[in-house]
XYZ file of N, CA and C in Angstrom:
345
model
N -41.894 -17.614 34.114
C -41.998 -18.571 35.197
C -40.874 -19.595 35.043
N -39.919 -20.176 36.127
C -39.050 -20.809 35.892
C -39.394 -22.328 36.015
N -38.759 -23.067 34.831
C -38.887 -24.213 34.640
C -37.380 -25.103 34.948
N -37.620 -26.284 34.742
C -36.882 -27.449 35.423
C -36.574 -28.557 34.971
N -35.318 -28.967 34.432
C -35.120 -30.319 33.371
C -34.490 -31.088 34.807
N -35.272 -32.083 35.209
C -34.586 -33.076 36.346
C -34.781 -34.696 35.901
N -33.560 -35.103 36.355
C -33.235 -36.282 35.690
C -33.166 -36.952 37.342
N -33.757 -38.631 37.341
C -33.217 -39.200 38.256
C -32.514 -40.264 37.236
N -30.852 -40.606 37.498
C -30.231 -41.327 36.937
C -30.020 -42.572 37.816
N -30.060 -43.510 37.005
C -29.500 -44.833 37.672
C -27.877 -44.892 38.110
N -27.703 -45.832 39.021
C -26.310 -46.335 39.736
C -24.983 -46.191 37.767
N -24.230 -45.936 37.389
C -23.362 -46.241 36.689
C -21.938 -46.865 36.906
N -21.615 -47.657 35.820
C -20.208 -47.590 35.751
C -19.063 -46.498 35.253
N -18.547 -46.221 36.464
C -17.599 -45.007 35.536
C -16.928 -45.001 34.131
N -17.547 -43.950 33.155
C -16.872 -44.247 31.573
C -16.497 -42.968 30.992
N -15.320 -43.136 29.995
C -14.999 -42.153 30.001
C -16.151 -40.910 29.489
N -16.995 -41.402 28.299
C -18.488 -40.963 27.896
C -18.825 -39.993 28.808
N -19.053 -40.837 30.216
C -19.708 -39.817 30.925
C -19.390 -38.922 31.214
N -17.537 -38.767 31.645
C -17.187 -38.083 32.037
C -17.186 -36.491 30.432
N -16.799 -37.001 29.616
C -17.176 -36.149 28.534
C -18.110 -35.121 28.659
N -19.174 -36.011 28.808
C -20.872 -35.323 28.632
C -20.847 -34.868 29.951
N -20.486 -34.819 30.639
C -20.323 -33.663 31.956
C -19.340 -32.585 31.849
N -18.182 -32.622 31.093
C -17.158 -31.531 30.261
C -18.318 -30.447 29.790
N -19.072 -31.290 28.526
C -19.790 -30.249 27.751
C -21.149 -30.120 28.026
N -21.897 -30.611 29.004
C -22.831 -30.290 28.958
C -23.503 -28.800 29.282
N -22.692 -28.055 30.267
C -22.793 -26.544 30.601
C -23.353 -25.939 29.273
N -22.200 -26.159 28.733
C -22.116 -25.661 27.290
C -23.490 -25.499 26.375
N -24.072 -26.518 26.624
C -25.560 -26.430 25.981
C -26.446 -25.716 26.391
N -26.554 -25.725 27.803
C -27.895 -25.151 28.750
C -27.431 -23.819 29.223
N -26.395 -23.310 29.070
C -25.936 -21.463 29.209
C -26.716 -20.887 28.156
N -26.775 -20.993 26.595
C -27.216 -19.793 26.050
C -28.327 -20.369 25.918
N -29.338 -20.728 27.149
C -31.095 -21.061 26.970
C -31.403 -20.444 28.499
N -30.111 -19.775 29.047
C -30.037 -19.508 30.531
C -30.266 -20.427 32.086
N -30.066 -21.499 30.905
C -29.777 -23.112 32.110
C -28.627 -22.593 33.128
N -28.848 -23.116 34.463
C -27.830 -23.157 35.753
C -27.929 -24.393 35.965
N -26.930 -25.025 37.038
C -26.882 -26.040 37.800
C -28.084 -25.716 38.850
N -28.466 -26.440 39.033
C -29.446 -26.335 40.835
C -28.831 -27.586 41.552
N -28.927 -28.666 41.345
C -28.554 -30.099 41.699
C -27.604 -30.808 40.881
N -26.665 -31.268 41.621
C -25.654 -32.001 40.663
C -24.384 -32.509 41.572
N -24.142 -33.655 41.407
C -23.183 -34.463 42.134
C -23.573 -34.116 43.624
N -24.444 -34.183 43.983
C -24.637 -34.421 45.716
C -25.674 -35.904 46.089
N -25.536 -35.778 47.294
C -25.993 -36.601 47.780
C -27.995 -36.074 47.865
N -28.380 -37.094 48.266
C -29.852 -36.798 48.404
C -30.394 -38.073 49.402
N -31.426 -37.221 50.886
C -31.532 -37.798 51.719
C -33.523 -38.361 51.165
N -33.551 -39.638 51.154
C -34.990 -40.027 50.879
C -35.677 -40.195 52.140
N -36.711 -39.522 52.156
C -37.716 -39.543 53.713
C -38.788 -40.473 53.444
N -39.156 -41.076 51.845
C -40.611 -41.941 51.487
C -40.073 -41.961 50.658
N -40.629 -43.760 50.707
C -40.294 -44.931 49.341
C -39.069 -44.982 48.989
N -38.709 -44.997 47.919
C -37.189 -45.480 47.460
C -36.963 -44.761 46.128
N -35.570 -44.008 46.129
C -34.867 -43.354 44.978
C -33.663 -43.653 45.165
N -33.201 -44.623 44.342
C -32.082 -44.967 44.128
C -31.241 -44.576 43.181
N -30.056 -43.925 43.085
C -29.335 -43.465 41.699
C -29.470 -41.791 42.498
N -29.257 -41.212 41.531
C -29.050 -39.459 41.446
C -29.878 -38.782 41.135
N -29.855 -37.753 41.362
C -30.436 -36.213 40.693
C -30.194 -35.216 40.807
N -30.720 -34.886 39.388
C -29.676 -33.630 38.870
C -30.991 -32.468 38.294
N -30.623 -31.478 38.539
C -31.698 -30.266 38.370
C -31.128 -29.558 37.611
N -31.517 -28.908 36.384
C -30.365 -27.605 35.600
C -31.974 -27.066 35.677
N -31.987 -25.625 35.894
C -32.992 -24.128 36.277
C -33.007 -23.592 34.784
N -33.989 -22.865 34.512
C -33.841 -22.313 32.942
C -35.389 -21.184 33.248
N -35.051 -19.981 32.350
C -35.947 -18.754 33.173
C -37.271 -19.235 32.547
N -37.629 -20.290 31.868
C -38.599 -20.693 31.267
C -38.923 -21.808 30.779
N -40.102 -22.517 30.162
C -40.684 -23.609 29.806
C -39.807 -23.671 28.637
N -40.220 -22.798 27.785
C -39.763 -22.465 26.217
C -38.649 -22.496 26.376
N -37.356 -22.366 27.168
C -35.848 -22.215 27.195
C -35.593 -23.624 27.663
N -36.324 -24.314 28.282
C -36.187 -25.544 28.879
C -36.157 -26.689 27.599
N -37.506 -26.557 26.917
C -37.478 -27.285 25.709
C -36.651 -26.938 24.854
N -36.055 -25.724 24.129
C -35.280 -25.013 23.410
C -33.760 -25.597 23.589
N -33.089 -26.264 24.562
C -32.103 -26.544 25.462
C -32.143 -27.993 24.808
N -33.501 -29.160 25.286
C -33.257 -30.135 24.918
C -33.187 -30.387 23.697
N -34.075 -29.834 22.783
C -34.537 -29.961 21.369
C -33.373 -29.474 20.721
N -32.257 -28.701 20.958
C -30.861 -28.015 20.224
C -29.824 -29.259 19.946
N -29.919 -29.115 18.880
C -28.259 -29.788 17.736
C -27.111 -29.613 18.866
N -27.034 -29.007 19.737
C -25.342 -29.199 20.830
C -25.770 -29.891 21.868
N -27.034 -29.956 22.213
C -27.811 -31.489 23.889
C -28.171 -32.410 22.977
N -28.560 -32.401 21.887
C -28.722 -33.657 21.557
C -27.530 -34.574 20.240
N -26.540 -33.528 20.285
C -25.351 -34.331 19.663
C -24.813 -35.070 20.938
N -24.399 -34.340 22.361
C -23.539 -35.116 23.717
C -25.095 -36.175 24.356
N -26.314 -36.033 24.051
C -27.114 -36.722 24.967
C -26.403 -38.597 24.860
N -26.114 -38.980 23.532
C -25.823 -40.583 23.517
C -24.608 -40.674 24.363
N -23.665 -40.004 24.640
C -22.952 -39.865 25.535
C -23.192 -40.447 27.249
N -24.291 -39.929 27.607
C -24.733 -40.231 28.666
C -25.488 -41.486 28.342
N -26.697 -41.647 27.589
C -27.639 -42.243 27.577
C -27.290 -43.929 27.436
N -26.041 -43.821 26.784
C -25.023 -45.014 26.391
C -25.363 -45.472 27.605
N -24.359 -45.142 28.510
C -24.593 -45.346 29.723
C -24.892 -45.715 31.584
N -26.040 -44.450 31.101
C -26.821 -44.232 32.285
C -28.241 -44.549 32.100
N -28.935 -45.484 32.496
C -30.204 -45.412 32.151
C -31.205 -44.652 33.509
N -32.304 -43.834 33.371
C -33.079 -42.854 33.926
C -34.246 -42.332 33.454
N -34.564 -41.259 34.179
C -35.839 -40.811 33.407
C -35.753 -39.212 33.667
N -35.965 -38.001 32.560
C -35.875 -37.186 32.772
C -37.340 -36.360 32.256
N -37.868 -35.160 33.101
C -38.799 -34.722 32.647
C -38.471 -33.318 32.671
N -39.275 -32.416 31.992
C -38.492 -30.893 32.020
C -40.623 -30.487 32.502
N -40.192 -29.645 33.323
C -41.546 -29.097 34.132
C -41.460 -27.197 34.735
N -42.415 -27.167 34.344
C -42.793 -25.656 34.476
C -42.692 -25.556 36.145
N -42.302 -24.382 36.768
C -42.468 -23.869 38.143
C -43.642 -23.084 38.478
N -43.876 -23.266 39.382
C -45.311 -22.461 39.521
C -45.096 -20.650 39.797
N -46.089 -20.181 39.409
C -45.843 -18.932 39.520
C -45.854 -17.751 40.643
N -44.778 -16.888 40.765
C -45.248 -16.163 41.971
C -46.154 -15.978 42.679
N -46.627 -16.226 44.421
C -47.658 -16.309 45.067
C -48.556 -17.183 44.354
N -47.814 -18.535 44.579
C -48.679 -19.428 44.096
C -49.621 -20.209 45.506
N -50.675 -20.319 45.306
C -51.523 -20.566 47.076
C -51.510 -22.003 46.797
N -51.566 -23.043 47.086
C -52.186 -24.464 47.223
C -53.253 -24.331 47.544
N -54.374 -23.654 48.693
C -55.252 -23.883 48.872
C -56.421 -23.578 48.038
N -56.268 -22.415 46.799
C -56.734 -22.625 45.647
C -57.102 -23.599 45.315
N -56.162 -24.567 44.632
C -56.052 -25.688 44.510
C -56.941 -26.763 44.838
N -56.481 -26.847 46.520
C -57.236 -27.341 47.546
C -58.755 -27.144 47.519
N -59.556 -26.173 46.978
C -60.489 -25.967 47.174
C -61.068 -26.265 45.659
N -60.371 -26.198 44.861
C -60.899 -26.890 43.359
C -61.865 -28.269 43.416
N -60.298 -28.967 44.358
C -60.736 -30.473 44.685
C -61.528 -30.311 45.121
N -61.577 -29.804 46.291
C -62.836 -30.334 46.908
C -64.208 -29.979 46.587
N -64.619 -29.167 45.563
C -65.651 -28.741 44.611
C -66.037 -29.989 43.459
N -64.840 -30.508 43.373
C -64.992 -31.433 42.122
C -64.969 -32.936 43.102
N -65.151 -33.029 44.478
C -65.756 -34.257 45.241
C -67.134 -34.165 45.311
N -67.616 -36.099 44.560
C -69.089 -35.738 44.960
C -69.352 -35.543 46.223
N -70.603 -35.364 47.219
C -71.422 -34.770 47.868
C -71.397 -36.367 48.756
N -71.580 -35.922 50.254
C -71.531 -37.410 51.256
C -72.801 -37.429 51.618
């Protein structure tokens, strides 16, 4: 099931750091089978407020996702960025083929008391 390291980053000052840790960061998340999904674009907000960026790298799994952050080559370039950019990043599982919501939907409403 494919998982998801997404970062929303704050506004920065351009440094050279950053620009670095965008050189090598590929480099880390290829042999865990990380891609780009999101990165240097724009993003249109329809509700509330997100200010700053986001960035998506794809990975064929949970375990490759953590494997990626937790590795001696993302977390030698992470102070690079973290210097900084301040943000918040979470790495999250994708749901699985023919996944229904209304499943879901119907959990809840089993687990509402009674009117």
């Amino acid at each position: 099931m494919t998982a998801y390291a997404i970062a929303h980053l704050q506004e920065a000052a351009p440094h050279p750091e950053i620009a670095e840790y965008i050189e090598r960061i590929p480099a880390t998340f290829e042999p865990y089978g990380g891609r780009w999904l999101v990165h240097a674009t724009q993003h249109e907000v329809k509700e509330g407020s997100w200010p700053g960026h986001v960035v998506v790298i794809g990975f064929p799994g949970i375990a490759e996702a953590r494997a990626w952050w937790d590795s001696a080559a993302y977390q030698e370039i992470a102070p690079l960025r973290s210097r900084h950019i301040e943000g918040d990043i979470i790495l999250v599982g994708g749901v699985p083929e023919g996944y229904d919501s209304t499943a879901t939907a119907k959990l809840m409403r089993e687990g509402l008391p009674a009117e």
